Short mmCIF file of C-alpha atoms in Angstrom, two decimals:
data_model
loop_
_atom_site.label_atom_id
_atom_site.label_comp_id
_atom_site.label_asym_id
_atom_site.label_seq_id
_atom_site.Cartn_x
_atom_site.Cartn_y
_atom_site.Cartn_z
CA UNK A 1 37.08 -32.09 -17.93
CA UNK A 2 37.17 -33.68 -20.91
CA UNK A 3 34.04 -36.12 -20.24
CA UNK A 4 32.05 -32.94 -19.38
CA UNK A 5 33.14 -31.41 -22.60
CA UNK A 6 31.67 -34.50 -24.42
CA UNK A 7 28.36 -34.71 -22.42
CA UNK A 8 25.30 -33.30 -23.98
CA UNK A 9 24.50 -29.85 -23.03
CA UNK A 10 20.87 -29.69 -24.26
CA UNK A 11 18.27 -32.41 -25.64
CA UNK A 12 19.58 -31.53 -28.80
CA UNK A 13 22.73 -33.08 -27.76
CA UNK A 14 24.71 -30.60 -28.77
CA UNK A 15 28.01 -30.96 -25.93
CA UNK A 16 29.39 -28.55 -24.28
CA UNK A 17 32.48 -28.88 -26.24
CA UNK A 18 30.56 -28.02 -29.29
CA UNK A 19 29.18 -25.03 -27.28
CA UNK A 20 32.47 -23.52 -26.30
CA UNK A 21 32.51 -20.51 -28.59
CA UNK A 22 28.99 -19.84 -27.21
CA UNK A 23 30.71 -20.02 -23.17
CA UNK A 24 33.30 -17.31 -24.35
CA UNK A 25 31.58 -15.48 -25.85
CA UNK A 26 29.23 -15.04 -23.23
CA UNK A 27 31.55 -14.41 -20.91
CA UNK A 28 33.01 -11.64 -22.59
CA UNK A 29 29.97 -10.08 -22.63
CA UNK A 30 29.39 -10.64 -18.88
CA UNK A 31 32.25 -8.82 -18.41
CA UNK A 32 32.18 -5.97 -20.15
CA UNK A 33 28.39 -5.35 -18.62
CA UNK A 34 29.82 -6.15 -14.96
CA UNK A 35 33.40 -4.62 -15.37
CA UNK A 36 31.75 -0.96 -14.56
CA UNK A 37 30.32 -1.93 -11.55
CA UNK A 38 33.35 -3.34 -10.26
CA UNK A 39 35.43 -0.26 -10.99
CA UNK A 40 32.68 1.81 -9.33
CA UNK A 41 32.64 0.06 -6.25
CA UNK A 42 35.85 0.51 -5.39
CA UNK A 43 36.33 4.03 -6.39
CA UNK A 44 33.53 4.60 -3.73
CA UNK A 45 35.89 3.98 -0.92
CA UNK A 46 38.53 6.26 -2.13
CA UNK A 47 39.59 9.03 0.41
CA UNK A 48 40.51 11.02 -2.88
CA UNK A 49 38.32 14.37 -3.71
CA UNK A 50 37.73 13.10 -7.16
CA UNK A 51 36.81 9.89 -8.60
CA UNK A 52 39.88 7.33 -8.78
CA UNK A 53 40.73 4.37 -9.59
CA UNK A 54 42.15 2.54 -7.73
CA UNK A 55 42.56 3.85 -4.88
CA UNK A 56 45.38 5.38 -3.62
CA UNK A 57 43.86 5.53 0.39
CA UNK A 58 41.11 3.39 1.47
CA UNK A 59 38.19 5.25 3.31
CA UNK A 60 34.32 5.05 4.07
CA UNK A 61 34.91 9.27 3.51
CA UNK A 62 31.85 9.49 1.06
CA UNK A 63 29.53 7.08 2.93
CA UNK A 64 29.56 8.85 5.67
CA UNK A 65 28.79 11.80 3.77
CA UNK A 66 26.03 10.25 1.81
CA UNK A 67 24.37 9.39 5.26
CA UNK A 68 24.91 12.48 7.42
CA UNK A 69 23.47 14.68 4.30
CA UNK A 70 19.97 15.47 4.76
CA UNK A 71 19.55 16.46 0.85
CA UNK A 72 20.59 12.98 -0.13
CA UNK A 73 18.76 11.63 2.81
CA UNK A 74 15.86 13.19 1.67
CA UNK A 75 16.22 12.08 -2.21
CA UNK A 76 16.42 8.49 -0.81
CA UNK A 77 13.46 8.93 1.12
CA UNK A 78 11.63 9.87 -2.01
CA UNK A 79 13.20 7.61 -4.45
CA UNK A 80 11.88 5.05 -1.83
CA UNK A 81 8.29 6.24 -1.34
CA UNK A 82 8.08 6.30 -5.48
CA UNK A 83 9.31 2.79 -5.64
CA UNK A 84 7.26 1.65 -3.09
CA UNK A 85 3.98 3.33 -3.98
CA UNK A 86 4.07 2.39 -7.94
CA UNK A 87 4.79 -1.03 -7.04
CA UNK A 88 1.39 -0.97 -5.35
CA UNK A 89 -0.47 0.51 -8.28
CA UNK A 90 1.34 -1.00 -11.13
CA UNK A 91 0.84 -4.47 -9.93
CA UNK A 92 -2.42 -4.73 -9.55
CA UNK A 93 -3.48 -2.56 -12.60
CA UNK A 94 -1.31 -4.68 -14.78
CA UNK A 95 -2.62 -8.14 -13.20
CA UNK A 96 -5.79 -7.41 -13.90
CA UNK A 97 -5.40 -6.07 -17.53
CA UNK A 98 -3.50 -9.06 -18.39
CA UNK A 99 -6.10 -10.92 -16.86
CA UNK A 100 -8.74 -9.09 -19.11
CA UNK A 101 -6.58 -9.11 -22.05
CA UNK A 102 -6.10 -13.42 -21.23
CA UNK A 103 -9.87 -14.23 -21.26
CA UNK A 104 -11.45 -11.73 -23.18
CA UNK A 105 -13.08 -12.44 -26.88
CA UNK A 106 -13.29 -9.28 -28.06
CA UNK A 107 -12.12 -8.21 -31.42
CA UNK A 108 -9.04 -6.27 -31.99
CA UNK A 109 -7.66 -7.25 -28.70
CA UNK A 110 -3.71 -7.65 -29.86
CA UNK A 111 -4.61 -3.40 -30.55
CA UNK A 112 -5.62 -3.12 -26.77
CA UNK A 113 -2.26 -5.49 -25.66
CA UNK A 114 -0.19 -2.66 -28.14
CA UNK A 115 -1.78 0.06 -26.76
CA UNK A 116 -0.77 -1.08 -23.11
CA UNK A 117 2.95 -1.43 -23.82
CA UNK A 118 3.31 1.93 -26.07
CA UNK A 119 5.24 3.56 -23.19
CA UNK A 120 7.78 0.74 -23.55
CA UNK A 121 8.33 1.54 -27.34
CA UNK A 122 8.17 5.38 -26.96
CA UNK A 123 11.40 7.04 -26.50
CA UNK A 124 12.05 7.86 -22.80
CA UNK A 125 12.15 11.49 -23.51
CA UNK A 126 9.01 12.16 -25.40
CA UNK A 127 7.41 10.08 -22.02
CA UNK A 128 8.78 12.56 -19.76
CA UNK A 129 8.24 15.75 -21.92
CA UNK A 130 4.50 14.42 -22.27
CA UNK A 131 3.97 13.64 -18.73
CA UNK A 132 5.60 17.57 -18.09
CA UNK A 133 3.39 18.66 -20.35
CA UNK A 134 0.00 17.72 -18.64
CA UNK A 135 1.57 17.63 -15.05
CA UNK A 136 1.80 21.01 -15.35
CA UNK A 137 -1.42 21.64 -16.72
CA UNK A 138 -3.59 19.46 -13.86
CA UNK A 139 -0.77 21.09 -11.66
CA UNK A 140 0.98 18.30 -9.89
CA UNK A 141 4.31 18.71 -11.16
CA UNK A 142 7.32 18.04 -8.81
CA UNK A 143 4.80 16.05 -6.87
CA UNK A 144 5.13 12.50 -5.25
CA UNK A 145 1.64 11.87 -6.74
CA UNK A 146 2.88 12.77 -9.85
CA UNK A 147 5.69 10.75 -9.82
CA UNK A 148 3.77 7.67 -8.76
CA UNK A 149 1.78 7.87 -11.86
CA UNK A 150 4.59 8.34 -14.46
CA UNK A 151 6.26 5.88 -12.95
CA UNK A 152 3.60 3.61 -12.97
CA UNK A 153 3.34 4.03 -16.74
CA UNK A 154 6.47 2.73 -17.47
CA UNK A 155 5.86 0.25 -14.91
CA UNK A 156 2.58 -1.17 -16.52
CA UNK A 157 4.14 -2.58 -19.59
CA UNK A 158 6.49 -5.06 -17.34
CA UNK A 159 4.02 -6.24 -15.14
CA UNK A 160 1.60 -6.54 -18.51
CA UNK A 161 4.22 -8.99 -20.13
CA UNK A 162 5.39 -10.87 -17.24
CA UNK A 163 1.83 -11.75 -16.29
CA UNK A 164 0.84 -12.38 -19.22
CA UNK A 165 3.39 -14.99 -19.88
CA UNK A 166 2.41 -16.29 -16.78
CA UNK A 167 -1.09 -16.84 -18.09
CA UNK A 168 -0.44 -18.30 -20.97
CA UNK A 169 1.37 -21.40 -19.61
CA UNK A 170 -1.94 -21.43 -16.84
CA UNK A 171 -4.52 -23.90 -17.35
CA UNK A 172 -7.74 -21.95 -16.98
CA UNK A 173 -9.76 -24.71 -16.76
CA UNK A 174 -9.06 -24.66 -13.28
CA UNK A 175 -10.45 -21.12 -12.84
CA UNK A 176 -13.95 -22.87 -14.53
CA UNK A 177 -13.79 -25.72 -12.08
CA UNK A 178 -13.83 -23.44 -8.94
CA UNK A 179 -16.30 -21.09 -11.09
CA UNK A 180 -18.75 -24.44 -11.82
CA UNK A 181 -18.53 -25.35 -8.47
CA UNK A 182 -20.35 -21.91 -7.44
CA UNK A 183 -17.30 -19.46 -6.60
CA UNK A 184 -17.60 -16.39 -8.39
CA UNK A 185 -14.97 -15.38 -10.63
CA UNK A 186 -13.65 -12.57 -7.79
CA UNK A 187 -13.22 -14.92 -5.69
CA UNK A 188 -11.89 -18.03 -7.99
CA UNK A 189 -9.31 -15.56 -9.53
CA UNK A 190 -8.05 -14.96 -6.22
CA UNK A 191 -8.14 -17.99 -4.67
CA UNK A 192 -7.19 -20.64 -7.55
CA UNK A 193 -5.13 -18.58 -10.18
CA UNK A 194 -3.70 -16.05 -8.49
CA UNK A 195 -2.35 -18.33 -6.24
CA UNK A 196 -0.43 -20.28 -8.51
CA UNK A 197 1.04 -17.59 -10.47
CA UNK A 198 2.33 -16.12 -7.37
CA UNK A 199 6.24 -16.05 -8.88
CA UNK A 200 5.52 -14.00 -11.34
CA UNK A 201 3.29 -11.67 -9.10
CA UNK A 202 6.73 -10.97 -7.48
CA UNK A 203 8.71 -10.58 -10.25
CA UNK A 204 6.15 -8.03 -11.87
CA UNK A 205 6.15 -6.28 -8.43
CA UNK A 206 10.10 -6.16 -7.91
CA UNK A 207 9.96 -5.06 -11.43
CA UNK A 208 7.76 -2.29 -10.50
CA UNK A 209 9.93 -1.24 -7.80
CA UNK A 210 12.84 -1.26 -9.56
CA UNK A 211 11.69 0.55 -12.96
CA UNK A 212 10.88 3.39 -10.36
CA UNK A 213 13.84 3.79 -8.25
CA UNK A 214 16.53 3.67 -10.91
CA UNK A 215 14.42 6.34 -13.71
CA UNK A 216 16.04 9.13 -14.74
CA UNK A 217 14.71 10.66 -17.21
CA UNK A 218 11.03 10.89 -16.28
CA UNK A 219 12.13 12.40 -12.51
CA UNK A 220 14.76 15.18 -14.29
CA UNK A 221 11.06 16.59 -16.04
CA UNK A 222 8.43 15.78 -12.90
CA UNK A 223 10.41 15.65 -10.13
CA UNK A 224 11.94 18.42 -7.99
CA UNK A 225 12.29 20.64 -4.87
CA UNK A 226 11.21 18.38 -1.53
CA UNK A 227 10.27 15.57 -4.22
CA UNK A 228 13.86 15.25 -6.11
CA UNK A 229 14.46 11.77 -6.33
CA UNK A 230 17.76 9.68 -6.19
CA UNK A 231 18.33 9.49 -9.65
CA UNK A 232 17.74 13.22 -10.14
CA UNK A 233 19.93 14.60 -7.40
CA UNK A 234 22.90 12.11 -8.45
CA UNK A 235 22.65 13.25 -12.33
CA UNK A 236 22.60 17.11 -11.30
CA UNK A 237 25.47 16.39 -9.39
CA UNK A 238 27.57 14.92 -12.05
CA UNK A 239 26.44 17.53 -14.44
CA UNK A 240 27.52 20.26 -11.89
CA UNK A 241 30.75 19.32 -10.32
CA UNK A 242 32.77 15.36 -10.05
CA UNK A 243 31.40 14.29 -6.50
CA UNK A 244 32.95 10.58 -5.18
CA UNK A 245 29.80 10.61 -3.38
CA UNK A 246 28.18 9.32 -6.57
CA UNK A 247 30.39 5.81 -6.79
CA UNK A 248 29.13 5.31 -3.02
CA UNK A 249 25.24 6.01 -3.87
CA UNK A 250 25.64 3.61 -6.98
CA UNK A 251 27.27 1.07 -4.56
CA UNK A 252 24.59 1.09 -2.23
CA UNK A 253 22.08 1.03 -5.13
CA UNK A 254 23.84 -2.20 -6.85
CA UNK A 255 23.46 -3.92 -3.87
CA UNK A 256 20.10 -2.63 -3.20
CA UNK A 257 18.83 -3.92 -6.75
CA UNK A 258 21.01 -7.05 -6.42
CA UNK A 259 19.10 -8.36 -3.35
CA UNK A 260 15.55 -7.73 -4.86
CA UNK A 261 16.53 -9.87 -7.95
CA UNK A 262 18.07 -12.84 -5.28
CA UNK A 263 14.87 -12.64 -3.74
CA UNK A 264 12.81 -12.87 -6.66
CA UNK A 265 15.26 -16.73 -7.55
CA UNK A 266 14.55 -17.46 -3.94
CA UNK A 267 10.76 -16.86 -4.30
CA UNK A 268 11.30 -18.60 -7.79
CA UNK A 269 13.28 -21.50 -6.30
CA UNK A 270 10.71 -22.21 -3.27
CA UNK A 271 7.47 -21.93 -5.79
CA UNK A 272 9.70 -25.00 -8.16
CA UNK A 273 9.82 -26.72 -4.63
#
C-alpha cells in the first residue's frame, strides 16, 4: 500500500498519495449519483402496494405486472421503435455533417458547427413546445414519425461532437492517398476513414439510441395515444397515483442502458486491440 501511494500516478508524477483528496472526493460523488439506483432496485422487488424501502417481503409482484400489461407492453414497444429508428437517422446525418463541417473551407463555418448543436443549448422545454407547435401544424403529432424526428434533433448534436472529435485526431491524408490513387471520395470515405473511426461510429449510435429511449420531455408534448412512449407512460403514472411498477421499469431500464455503454468499452477495447 504504501509503495503504491508513492508511485507516480500521471507523467506529471504527481503520486497517488498526493492525489488522495482527489480519490475521495470522487468517490463521494460516485455515490451520491449511484446511491438512487441502488435504492430503486430493490424497492422494485417489494411485494408492498407502495414504494418501500427496504423491503419488508421480497417479490417479482410488479415484474410480472409490467410484462403481462399490454399498455406498458405497448409503451416499450414504442420507446423501442423510437430508439431504434433515430439511431438510424441521427447517425448518419451527423457523420456526414461532421464530415462536411471537418473538410470544408468555407467562411463562417464555427456559425454552421453552432447552429448544429443549438438544440443542445436550448432548454428542453422550449424544444418540445416548438416541435408541438409545428407537429401540429404539418399534423403528425402523437406520431412515431414525429417522434423519430424530434428525437433525432436532440440526437444530432451528440453524434456531431463525438464524430467530430473523432476527426480531428484522423489523419486525412489518408483519405487523399486513396483519393490520388483514383477512388472517389464516396468511396474513400467509406472505405479508408470510416473504417477507422468505427468506435466512435458506435458510440454516436448508442448515443442516439439512448438520448431517445430515456426523453421525457419532448414525448410528454409529441407523443401519445398508440404512440406513448416509456418515459411518458411512467411520468403520468407517478403524477397520477405511487405505482411500484415504476422502480421495476427503471430496473429493467438501468440495466438496459448499462449493457449498451459495456458494449460500447468492449467495441472500444477490441478497436485499441
Amino acid at each position: 500500500m504504501r509503495n503504491w501511494l508513492q508511485e507516480p500516478a500521471s507523467e506529471t508524477q504527481i503520486t497517488h498519495g498526493g492525489r488522495l483528496w482527489l480519490y475521495a472526493l470522487a468517490t463521494i460523488i460516485m455515490i451520491l449519483l449511484v446511491a438512487p439506483t441502488l435504492i430503486v432496485i430493490p424497492m422494485s422487488f417489494s411485494d408492498s402496494q407502495y414504494l418501500e424501502f427496504p423491503p419488508e417481503t421480497w417479490s417479482t409482484r410488479w415484474y410480472d405486472h409490467y410484462f403481462s400489461s399490454t399498455e406498458w407492453m405497448a409503451a416499450t414497444a414504442t420507446s423501442f421503435k423510437a430508439a431504434f429508428l433515430t439511431m438510424l437517422l441521427a447517425t448518419p446525418i451527423g457523420i456526414l455533417a461532421a464530415y462536411g463541417l471537418h473538410t470544408s473551407s468555407m467562411a463562417y463555418i464555427r456559425l454552421v458547427f453552432v447552429l448544429l448543436i443549438t438544440p443542445m443549448m436550448v432548454p428542453l422545454i422550449l424544444v418540445a413546445v416548438g416541435a408541438f407547435y409545428v407537429f401540429v401544424k404539418v399534423k403528425i403529432v402523437y406520431s412515431l414519425f414525429g417522434l423519430v424526428l424530434a428525437h433525432s434533433l436532440l440526437a444530432l448534436p451528440l453524434v456531431l461532437i463525438v464524430i467530430g472529435s473523432a476527426l480531428k485526431s484522423y489523419d486525412m491524408n489518408q483519405e487523399m492517398a486513396a483519393r490520388s490513387l483514383g477512388a472517389p471520395r464516396w468511396k474513400a470515405f467509406l472505405t479508408v476513414t470510416l473504417p477507422q473511426i468505427r468506435f466512435a461510429v458506435i458510440t454516436s449510435a448508442l448515443l442516439s439510441f439512448l438520448t431517445s429511449f430515456d426523453e421525457v420531455v419532448v414525448a410528454m408534448f409529441i407523443s401519445g395515444g398508440d404512440n406513448a412512449t416509456l418515459t411518458r407512460n411512467m411520468f403520468n403514472s407517478l403524477r397520477d397515483q405511487i405505482d411500484p411498477t415504476i422502480a421495476s421499469i427503471s430496473t429493467i431500464m438501468v440495466l438496459v442502458t448499462s449493457l449498451l455503454m459495456i458494449l460500447s468499452q468492449l467495441f472500444g477495447k477490441a478497436k485499441g486491440t
